[in-house]
Amino acid sequence: MSHQQITVTSPLLPPIEEFMESVKDIWNRKWITNNGYYHQKLEKLLCEYLGVEYISLFTNGTLPLITALQALRITGEVITTPYSFVATTHSLWWNGIKPVFVDIEASTGNLDPQKIEGAITPRTTAIMPVHVYGNPCDVEAIQNIADKYGLKVIYDAAHAFGVKIDGESVLKWGDMSTLSFHATKTYNTIEGGALICKDAKTKQRIDYLKNFGFAGETEVVAPGINSKMDEIRAAYGILNLKNIDASILARKRVADTYRRELSDIKGLRILPEQKNVTYNYSYFPIFIDKEKYGISRDNLYYKMKEQNILGRRYFYPLISAFSTYRGLPSATPTNLPVATKMADEVICLPLHHDLSDNDVYRIIEILKK
């Protein structure tokens, strides 16, 4: 089969020699955590790259969600999506907040703004949407609802590193946005995360909260936790940032090939791209209609697995289907028909910067058969 070359010949992970030089430098500085040189440098570089003013680094992507709710003093009920990784809703549970699930849009997988107002009660204090697969939410519609009812908006932007709307960072929307730098993400610090806010005073509060509430050697101003990023991971993140544009370009080539080759397969649906969005190509989900495609999503998933093609049913099951949350009134499947259908049909195809053209076309051929 003739096809375009999509392989990347240069490695996009930090060279081990350069990383070890950073480790040696950290050792020589004798400062391995607690807002050290590399931590401060990475925060500055990320602000510049992402086009935001204030960013706080964390040791993973879940703790920024928990801390955002604390920093904004969110209580009562928060409207959120069932179609996400469980960390989104767990962050509410850990803060003693009741999640209220609202259905999603079939075209994006994101929280449906038209369903939000009907879920607002006197106890609602915030909305927590997710930019699913790096696909931006309808941020203007969500903000209009938030402004109308006096609600805060915290975006789980775990998938949205570097994503832009009309040339502006998607992270600028809402009151706060969180990022995940887990090893599976487009940009990673092995494990890590970040919280983006809009002013220096809020950043200071966030930084207090992520370091036990310490405002000095002997003063504690809030019941904070320990969620700081260490110097080793910050150094790794600095090196990874050098390669991020090349990594996104390589992912785009794979995603473009999938989109071109799979778009005409009956019973296989691909999410449309928004024309005004700059993507980071974090994921490539497909949705399988059993009646039209010929076999179920699960049968296809296991057939792929037999061929050592490790797709992922992401997100399945819905968060609302887990035992912790299924008893909530908003968690009933009849309240979430679109989310339920997407969860039952989705497979995310392999997508990373080092995926060879031979592997990509082998995956395509299996899907076509």
XYZ file of C-alpha atoms in Angstrom:
369
model
C 0.000 0.000 0.000
C 1.306 3.439 -0.869
C 1.053 6.023 1.867
C 2.694 9.130 3.250
C 5.757 8.757 5.437
C 4.799 9.567 9.024
C 7.669 8.164 11.061
C 9.821 10.424 13.200
C 13.496 9.613 12.887
C 14.819 11.753 15.749
C 14.071 10.706 19.347
C 11.678 13.029 21.177
C 12.415 11.931 24.713
C 15.074 13.853 26.656
C 18.548 12.421 25.897
C 19.676 10.400 28.895
C 23.026 12.190 28.957
C 21.392 15.616 29.165
C 18.970 14.424 31.832
C 21.785 12.982 33.923
C 23.629 16.302 33.704
C 20.566 17.954 35.209
C 20.445 15.321 37.961
C 24.116 15.988 38.762
C 23.412 19.708 38.903
C 20.502 19.141 41.297
C 22.752 17.001 43.474
C 25.442 19.678 43.512
C 22.924 22.384 44.413
C 21.792 20.220 47.360
C 18.194 21.342 46.798
C 16.047 18.468 45.567
C 12.511 19.700 46.337
C 10.557 22.644 47.862
C 10.482 25.230 45.071
C 14.059 24.768 43.911
C 15.886 26.143 40.871
C 14.414 23.712 38.322
C 10.912 24.029 39.758
C 10.992 27.803 39.419
C 12.509 27.594 35.941
C 9.872 25.157 34.689
C 7.030 27.336 35.988
C 8.477 30.298 34.096
C 9.009 28.307 30.873
C 5.503 26.843 31.000
C 3.947 30.284 31.468
C 5.806 31.453 28.377
C 4.959 28.394 26.289
C 1.307 28.160 27.296
C 0.645 31.896 27.186
C -0.566 32.183 30.793
C 0.580 34.435 33.626
C 0.353 32.219 36.697
C 1.005 28.503 37.031
C 1.701 26.298 40.048
C 3.348 22.899 39.643
C 2.076 19.777 41.418
C 3.296 16.232 41.919
C 0.402 14.784 39.875
C -2.692 15.862 37.971
C -5.302 15.026 40.629
C -4.038 17.295 43.407
C -4.511 20.496 41.362
C -8.217 19.641 41.063
C -8.520 19.092 44.807
C -6.566 22.290 45.513
C -8.548 24.401 43.024
C -11.745 23.555 44.894
C -10.068 24.490 48.175
C -8.579 27.712 46.814
C -11.966 28.881 45.496
C -13.732 27.653 48.659
C -16.223 25.578 46.678
C -18.946 23.806 48.684
C -22.373 22.223 48.176
C -22.921 20.873 44.650
C -20.814 21.058 41.512
C -22.112 20.283 38.027
C -19.725 18.028 36.141
C -19.424 15.362 33.464
C -19.670 11.580 33.849
C -17.445 11.150 30.767
C -13.938 11.626 32.163
C -11.245 9.935 34.214
C -12.399 9.260 37.776
C -10.004 11.874 39.225
C -12.362 14.623 38.069
C -15.205 13.477 40.318
C -12.957 12.090 43.054
C -11.625 15.620 43.619
C -15.168 16.695 44.509
C -15.668 13.738 46.850
C -12.419 14.498 48.686
C -13.698 18.030 49.322
C -17.073 16.855 50.611
C -18.848 18.220 47.521
C -21.781 16.498 45.823
C -21.185 15.883 42.098
C -24.175 16.489 39.840
C -23.778 14.732 36.489
C -24.986 16.334 33.264
C -25.010 14.735 29.820
C -22.491 15.477 27.078
C -22.389 16.518 23.422
C -22.037 13.686 20.897
C -19.860 15.883 18.656
C -17.185 16.622 21.289
C -17.657 14.367 24.317
C -17.783 17.534 26.442
C -20.352 18.785 28.942
C -23.483 19.924 27.090
C -24.182 23.596 27.993
C -27.864 23.139 27.128
C -28.198 20.619 29.972
C -26.436 22.665 32.664
C -29.142 25.154 33.691
C -31.646 22.390 34.378
C -29.250 20.881 36.930
C -28.614 24.076 38.911
C -30.042 24.179 42.443
C -29.659 26.647 45.348
C -26.711 24.497 46.513
C -24.802 24.726 43.210
C -21.568 26.712 43.549
C -19.488 25.730 40.507
C -19.215 23.943 37.182
C -16.350 21.531 36.496
C -16.180 20.701 32.764
C -13.486 18.638 31.029
C -11.833 19.379 27.685
C -12.199 15.739 26.630
C -9.432 14.397 24.371
C -8.080 17.980 24.185
C -11.282 19.062 22.410
C -12.264 22.453 23.912
C -15.620 22.835 25.620
C -18.112 25.465 24.512
C -16.344 27.888 26.848
C -18.425 30.956 25.982
C -21.742 29.232 26.619
C -20.494 27.769 29.911
C -19.147 31.143 31.062
C -22.440 32.858 30.230
C -24.299 30.358 32.422
C -21.758 30.763 35.224
C -22.050 34.553 35.103
C -25.852 34.373 35.076
C -25.995 32.251 38.240
C -22.848 33.490 40.018
C -20.982 30.192 39.698
C -17.255 29.461 39.545
C -15.818 27.450 36.633
C -12.888 25.058 37.073
C -11.740 23.335 33.887
C -10.156 19.914 34.019
C -7.742 20.500 31.137
C -5.717 17.338 31.723
C -5.784 16.586 27.968
C -5.462 20.175 26.752
C -1.786 21.101 27.088
C -1.010 23.705 24.421
C -4.549 23.701 22.991
C -5.735 27.086 21.687
C -9.019 28.664 20.601
C -8.575 31.376 17.976
C -4.885 31.512 18.860
C -5.452 31.985 22.610
C -4.756 29.355 25.259
C -7.828 27.392 26.317
C -6.383 27.618 29.841
C -7.403 31.267 30.089
C -11.087 30.392 30.350
C -12.901 29.879 33.634
C -11.617 30.780 37.077
C -8.959 28.056 37.063
C -7.699 25.237 34.837
C -5.751 22.134 35.747
C -3.243 20.109 33.727
C -1.900 16.579 34.018
C 1.729 15.812 33.188
C 1.356 12.044 33.556
C 3.600 9.862 31.400
C 0.696 9.081 29.036
C 0.099 12.739 28.170
C 1.375 14.680 25.151
C 3.668 16.591 27.524
C 4.837 14.877 30.681
C 7.121 15.199 33.682
C 6.824 11.421 34.303
C 4.194 12.223 36.958
C 3.037 15.770 37.582
C 0.425 18.408 37.049
C -0.311 22.110 37.275
C -2.945 24.625 38.317
C -3.449 27.791 36.285
C -5.011 30.884 37.860
C -5.413 34.549 36.973
C -3.686 36.643 39.626
C -0.682 36.650 41.945
C -2.751 36.603 45.151
C -4.555 33.418 44.105
C -1.287 31.775 43.072
C 0.135 32.562 46.509
C -2.839 30.876 48.171
C -2.436 27.845 45.892
C 1.263 27.623 46.745
C 0.441 27.773 50.453
C -2.155 25.015 50.086
C 0.216 22.671 48.232
C 2.876 23.017 50.957
C 0.957 22.245 54.178
C -0.265 25.859 54.396
C 3.166 27.193 55.349
C 3.573 30.960 54.789
C 6.978 30.989 56.474
C 9.152 28.861 58.692
C 6.820 29.057 61.687
C 3.492 30.234 60.249
C 0.719 28.042 58.822
C -2.184 29.945 57.237
C -4.329 27.111 55.858
C -4.832 23.328 56.260
C -2.782 22.506 53.192
C -1.365 19.233 51.920
C 1.960 18.141 50.452
C 1.633 18.123 46.671
C 4.825 19.815 45.460
C 6.741 18.761 42.356
C 10.348 17.737 43.069
C 13.440 18.961 41.204
C 14.056 15.707 39.321
C 10.688 15.775 37.604
C 10.930 19.523 36.994
C 14.280 18.986 35.262
C 12.786 16.208 33.134
C 9.911 18.532 32.254
C 12.286 21.295 31.139
C 14.025 18.904 28.749
C 10.710 17.517 27.483
C 9.479 21.017 26.747
C 12.240 21.394 24.154
C 10.687 18.562 22.136
C 6.989 19.292 22.594
C 6.377 20.999 19.250
C 8.046 18.161 17.330
C 6.072 15.640 19.390
C 2.749 17.343 18.625
C 3.636 17.505 14.919
C 4.421 13.781 14.896
C 1.123 13.024 16.637
C -0.716 15.207 14.131
C 0.687 13.180 11.240
C -0.593 9.972 12.805
C -3.996 11.526 13.592
C -4.315 12.933 10.071
C -3.584 9.491 8.619
C -6.211 7.850 10.838
C -8.764 10.519 9.898
C -8.066 10.192 6.163
C -8.065 6.389 6.030
C -10.911 5.627 8.436
C -13.447 8.323 7.600
C -15.428 6.209 5.106
C -15.793 3.033 7.170
C -19.457 2.273 7.801
C -20.313 2.143 11.497
C -17.068 3.808 12.603
C -17.475 7.400 13.797
C -14.714 9.977 14.247
C -15.165 13.233 16.185
C -15.035 16.318 13.939
C -12.290 18.894 14.437
C -13.209 22.480 15.324
C -11.786 24.834 12.685
C -10.714 27.562 15.126
C -8.853 25.180 17.444
C -5.138 24.363 17.627
C -4.995 20.765 18.869
C -2.295 18.788 20.670
C -3.469 15.378 19.364
C -3.574 13.732 22.766
C -5.995 10.992 21.741
C -7.744 9.568 18.692
C -11.093 8.074 19.734
C -13.311 6.118 17.366
C -16.894 5.028 18.086
C -18.249 1.681 16.923
C -21.906 1.210 15.984
C -22.361 -2.554 16.323
C -25.280 -2.788 13.861
C -23.557 -0.843 11.087
C -19.955 -1.979 11.679
C -20.773 -5.646 12.019
C -19.224 -6.412 15.414
C -19.406 -4.739 18.805
C -16.889 -2.350 20.251
C -15.775 -4.947 22.782
C -15.306 -7.630 20.119
C -13.175 -5.228 18.094
C -11.221 -4.224 21.205
C -10.306 -7.840 21.975
C -9.552 -8.664 18.327
C -7.127 -5.718 18.300
C -5.604 -6.976 21.525
C -5.034 -10.411 19.948
C -2.953 -8.603 17.308
C -0.987 -6.786 20.055
C -2.755 -3.500 19.273
C -3.536 -1.968 22.632
C -6.415 0.435 22.220
C -8.228 1.778 25.251
C -11.922 2.069 26.049
C -11.477 5.605 27.316
C -13.866 6.493 29.011
C -15.622 3.256 29.961
C -17.377 2.692 32.267
C -18.763 6.157 32.981
C -17.779 7.664 36.322
C -21.469 7.670 37.195
C -21.543 3.872 36.791
C -18.967 3.207 39.514
C -20.278 2.037 42.892
C -19.188 5.244 44.648
C -21.454 7.405 42.491
C -24.153 5.249 40.891
C -26.572 5.935 43.747
C -26.726 9.659 42.953
C -29.984 10.737 41.270
C -28.041 12.412 38.459
C -26.112 9.183 37.759
C -29.023 7.238 36.268
C -28.318 6.164 32.654
C -31.623 7.663 31.490
C -30.289 11.065 32.584
C -27.103 10.491 30.555
C -28.108 8.874 27.238
C -25.373 10.437 25.081
C -22.604 9.741 27.598
C -23.822 6.155 28.057
C -23.825 5.532 24.305
C -20.352 7.038 23.780
C -18.897 5.060 26.680
C -20.301 1.848 25.186
C -18.868 2.578 21.726
C -15.459 4.205 22.253
C -11.958 2.906 21.561
C -8.959 5.234 21.625
C -6.437 4.098 19.032
C -2.690 4.014 19.727
C -1.302 7.514 19.229
C 2.175 8.689 20.169
C 5.086 10.496 18.574
C 7.128 7.346 17.958
C 4.409 5.297 16.257
C 5.795 4.017 12.945
C 3.990 4.275 9.635
C 3.976 0.462 9.379
C 2.194 0.165 12.727
C -0.310 2.879 11.846
C -1.277 1.160 8.594
C -1.418 -2.241 10.284
C -3.986 -0.786 12.696
C -5.922 0.761 9.807
C -5.999 -2.521 7.894
C -7.397 -4.417 10.873
C -10.123 -1.795 11.352
C -11.050 -1.991 7.665
C -11.319 -5.784 7.783
